[in-house]
Coordinates of C-alpha atoms in Angstrom, one line a residue:
X20 CA 43.1 12.3 -29.5
X21 CA 44.8 8.9 -29.3
X22 CA 43.2 5.9 -30.1
X23 CA 43.2 4.8 -26.6
X24 CA 41.4 7.8 -25.5
X25 CA 39.0 7.1 -28.0
X26 CA 38.5 3.7 -26.8
X27 CA 38.0 4.8 -23.5
X28 CA 35.5 7.7 -24.5
X29 CA 33.5 5.2 -26.5
X30 CA 33.2 2.9 -23.4
X31 CA 32.0 5.5 -21.3
X32 CA 29.3 6.8 -23.7
X33 CA 28.2 3.0 -23.9
X34 CA 28.0 2.8 -20.0
X35 CA 26.2 6.0 -19.9
X36 CA 23.7 4.8 -22.6
X37 CA 23.0 1.5 -21.0
X38 CA 22.3 3.6 -17.6
X39 CA 19.9 5.9 -19.1
X40 CA 18.2 3.1 -21.0
X41 CA 17.9 1.2 -17.6
X42 CA 16.5 4.3 -16.2
X43 CA 13.9 4.6 -18.6
X44 CA 12.8 0.9 -18.5
X45 CA 12.7 0.9 -14.9
X46 CA 10.6 4.3 -15.2
X47 CA 12.4 7.0 -13.0
X48 CA 9.4 8.8 -11.4
X49 CA 9.1 12.2 -11.4
X50 CA 7.4 14.1 -8.4
X51 CA 3.9 14.1 -10.1
X52 CA 4.1 10.2 -10.1
X53 CA 4.2 10.3 -6.5
X54 CA 1.1 12.5 -6.1
X55 CA -0.5 10.2 -8.7
X56 CA 0.2 7.4 -6.9
X57 CA -0.8 8.6 -3.6
X58 CA -4.0 9.8 -4.9
X59 CA -4.8 6.4 -6.5
X60 CA -3.8 4.5 -3.5
X61 CA -0.8 2.6 -5.4
X62 CA 1.2 1.5 -2.4
X63 CA 3.8 -0.1 -4.6
X64 CA 4.2 2.9 -6.7
X65 CA 4.5 5.1 -3.7
X66 CA 7.2 2.7 -2.4
X67 CA 8.7 2.8 -5.5
X68 CA 8.9 6.5 -5.7
X69 CA 10.2 6.7 -2.0
X70 CA 12.9 4.5 -2.9
X71 CA 14.0 6.5 -6.0
X72 CA 14.3 9.4 -3.4
X73 CA 11.4 11.6 -4.6
X74 CA 10.4 14.2 -2.2
X75 CA 7.4 13.2 -0.1
X76 CA 6.8 16.8 0.8
X77 CA 6.7 18.1 -2.4
X78 CA 3.7 20.0 -3.5
X79 CA 1.3 19.7 -6.4
X80 CA -2.1 21.0 -7.4
X81 CA -3.6 23.3 -4.9
X82 CA -0.2 22.8 -3.0
X83 CA -1.3 19.2 -1.8
X84 CA 1.6 17.1 -0.8
X85 CA 1.3 13.3 -1.4
X86 CA 0.1 12.9 2.2
X87 CA -2.8 15.4 1.4
X88 CA -3.6 13.1 -1.7
X89 CA -3.7 10.1 0.3
X90 CA -5.6 11.4 3.3
X91 CA -8.3 13.0 0.6
X92 CA -8.9 9.6 -0.8
X93 CA -8.5 7.6 2.3
X94 CA -5.7 5.5 1.6
X95 CA -4.4 4.8 5.1
X96 CA -1.8 2.4 4.0
X97 CA -0.3 4.9 1.7
X98 CA -0.4 7.6 4.3
X99 CA 1.4 5.5 6.8
X100 CA 4.2 4.9 4.1
X101 CA 4.6 8.4 3.4
X102 CA 4.9 9.3 7.0
X103 CA 7.4 6.5 7.7
X104 CA 9.5 8.2 5.0
X105 CA 9.3 11.5 6.6
X106 CA 6.1 13.1 5.1
X107 CA 4.9 16.4 7.3
X108 CA 2.0 15.1 9.1
X109 CA 1.0 18.7 9.6
X110 CA 1.6 20.0 6.0
X111 CA -0.6 22.6 5.1
X112 CA -2.1 23.8 1.8
X113 CA -1.3 27.4 0.7
X114 CA -4.5 28.3 -1.1
X115 CA -7.6 29.8 0.0
X116 CA -9.7 32.4 -1.0
X117 CA -9.9 35.5 1.0
X118 CA -13.0 36.0 3.1
X119 CA -14.1 39.2 1.4
X120 CA -14.3 37.5 -2.0
X121 CA -17.4 36.1 -3.4
X122 CA -18.4 32.8 -4.0
X123 CA -17.3 31.4 -7.4
X124 CA -20.2 30.1 -9.6
X125 CA -20.4 26.1 -9.2
X126 CA -19.3 25.8 -12.9
X127 CA -15.8 27.5 -12.1
X128 CA -12.9 26.0 -10.1
X129 CA -10.6 27.8 -7.8
X130 CA -7.5 29.0 -9.7
X131 CA -9.2 29.0 -12.8
X132 CA -8.7 32.3 -14.9
X133 CA -12.1 33.5 -13.9
X134 CA -11.4 32.7 -10.2
X135 CA -8.0 33.4 -9.3
X136 CA -6.5 31.8 -6.3
X137 CA -4.7 34.1 -3.7
X138 CA -1.8 32.4 -1.6
X139 CA -1.9 33.8 1.8
X140 CA 0.3 32.8 5.0
X141 CA -0.1 31.0 7.2
X142 CA -1.8 28.1 5.2
X143 CA -3.9 25.6 7.1
X144 CA -5.6 22.9 5.4
X145 CA -3.7 19.6 6.6
X146 CA -3.8 16.0 5.6
X147 CA -5.8 15.5 9.0
X148 CA -8.5 18.2 7.8
X149 CA -9.0 16.4 4.7
X150 CA -9.2 12.9 6.0
X151 CA -11.9 14.3 8.6
X152 CA -13.9 15.9 5.8
X153 CA -13.9 12.9 3.9
X154 CA -14.7 10.5 6.8
X155 CA -11.6 8.3 6.4
X156 CA -11.7 6.8 9.7
X157 CA -8.6 4.7 9.3
X158 CA -6.8 7.5 7.8
X159 CA -7.6 9.8 10.5
X160 CA -6.2 7.1 13.0
X161 CA -3.1 6.6 11.2
X162 CA -2.4 10.5 11.1
X163 CA -3.2 11.2 14.6
X164 CA -1.0 8.3 15.6
X165 CA 1.7 10.0 14.1
X166 CA 1.2 13.0 15.8
X167 CA -1.2 15.1 13.7
X168 CA -2.4 18.1 15.4
X169 CA -6.1 18.0 16.0
X170 CA -6.4 21.5 17.2
X171 CA -5.3 23.3 13.9
X172 CA -7.4 26.1 12.8
X173 CA -8.3 25.9 9.3
X174 CA -8.7 29.3 7.4
X175 CA -11.8 28.6 5.4
X176 CA -13.0 30.1 2.0
X177 CA -15.1 33.1 1.5
X178 CA -17.2 34.1 4.1
X179 CA -17.4 30.8 6.0
X180 CA -16.3 30.6 9.7
X181 CA -12.7 29.2 10.6
X182 CA -13.0 25.4 11.6
X183 CA -10.9 22.7 13.1
X184 CA -11.0 19.0 12.3
X185 CA -13.1 18.7 15.0
X186 CA -15.7 21.1 13.9
X187 CA -15.6 19.4 10.6
X188 CA -16.5 15.9 12.2
X189 CA -19.3 17.5 14.3
X190 CA -20.6 19.0 11.2
X191 CA -20.8 15.7 9.5
X192 CA -22.3 13.9 12.5
X193 CA -19.3 11.6 12.4
X194 CA -19.3 10.2 16.1
X195 CA -16.5 7.7 15.3
X196 CA -14.1 10.4 14.1
X197 CA -15.0 12.8 16.7
X198 CA -14.3 10.5 19.2
X199 CA -10.8 9.7 17.7
X200 CA -10.0 13.4 17.7
X201 CA -11.0 13.9 21.3
X202 CA -8.6 10.8 22.3
X203 CA -6.1 13.0 20.7
X204 CA -6.5 16.1 22.4
X205 CA -9.1 17.9 20.1
X206 CA -10.5 20.9 22.2
X207 CA -12.1 23.0 19.8

């Protein structure tokens, strides 16, 4: 190797080291950071992850997408940012327990070794369903305005009946959410 080649190689190595250090200092966000930011309602961190190109439809725990996380926690502004970045408004979870399975004791969680989770197709728990179940009116509105389907039937756990976002709102006696769902075509 000539002295000139070694010099060029050294320059490339230094440039690469500077780039790696720059990423470390700025914090290259992995997929998990987007889920955490969405769950926490950190719009700045969500926007940062989006700018880095993190997949807004990636799945995490219980196959929630970042939009599920935001909807579950009622972060309408985060949901809006995720949808603007291409999040699937009707993304569905893939985890539920078959109807014939017994209910777990309250101390056990779905997916634990004592209570394995069965992945079935097609999954149905959408961000809209979770926003309705939690009574997050502003988030329900954002999801519906972005075309969320209010008539998707949710495959419920164990021996419960199937339900829809409208049935969930009726069960909660949440008349404001019920009215929003009906305005957007909820029929069942």
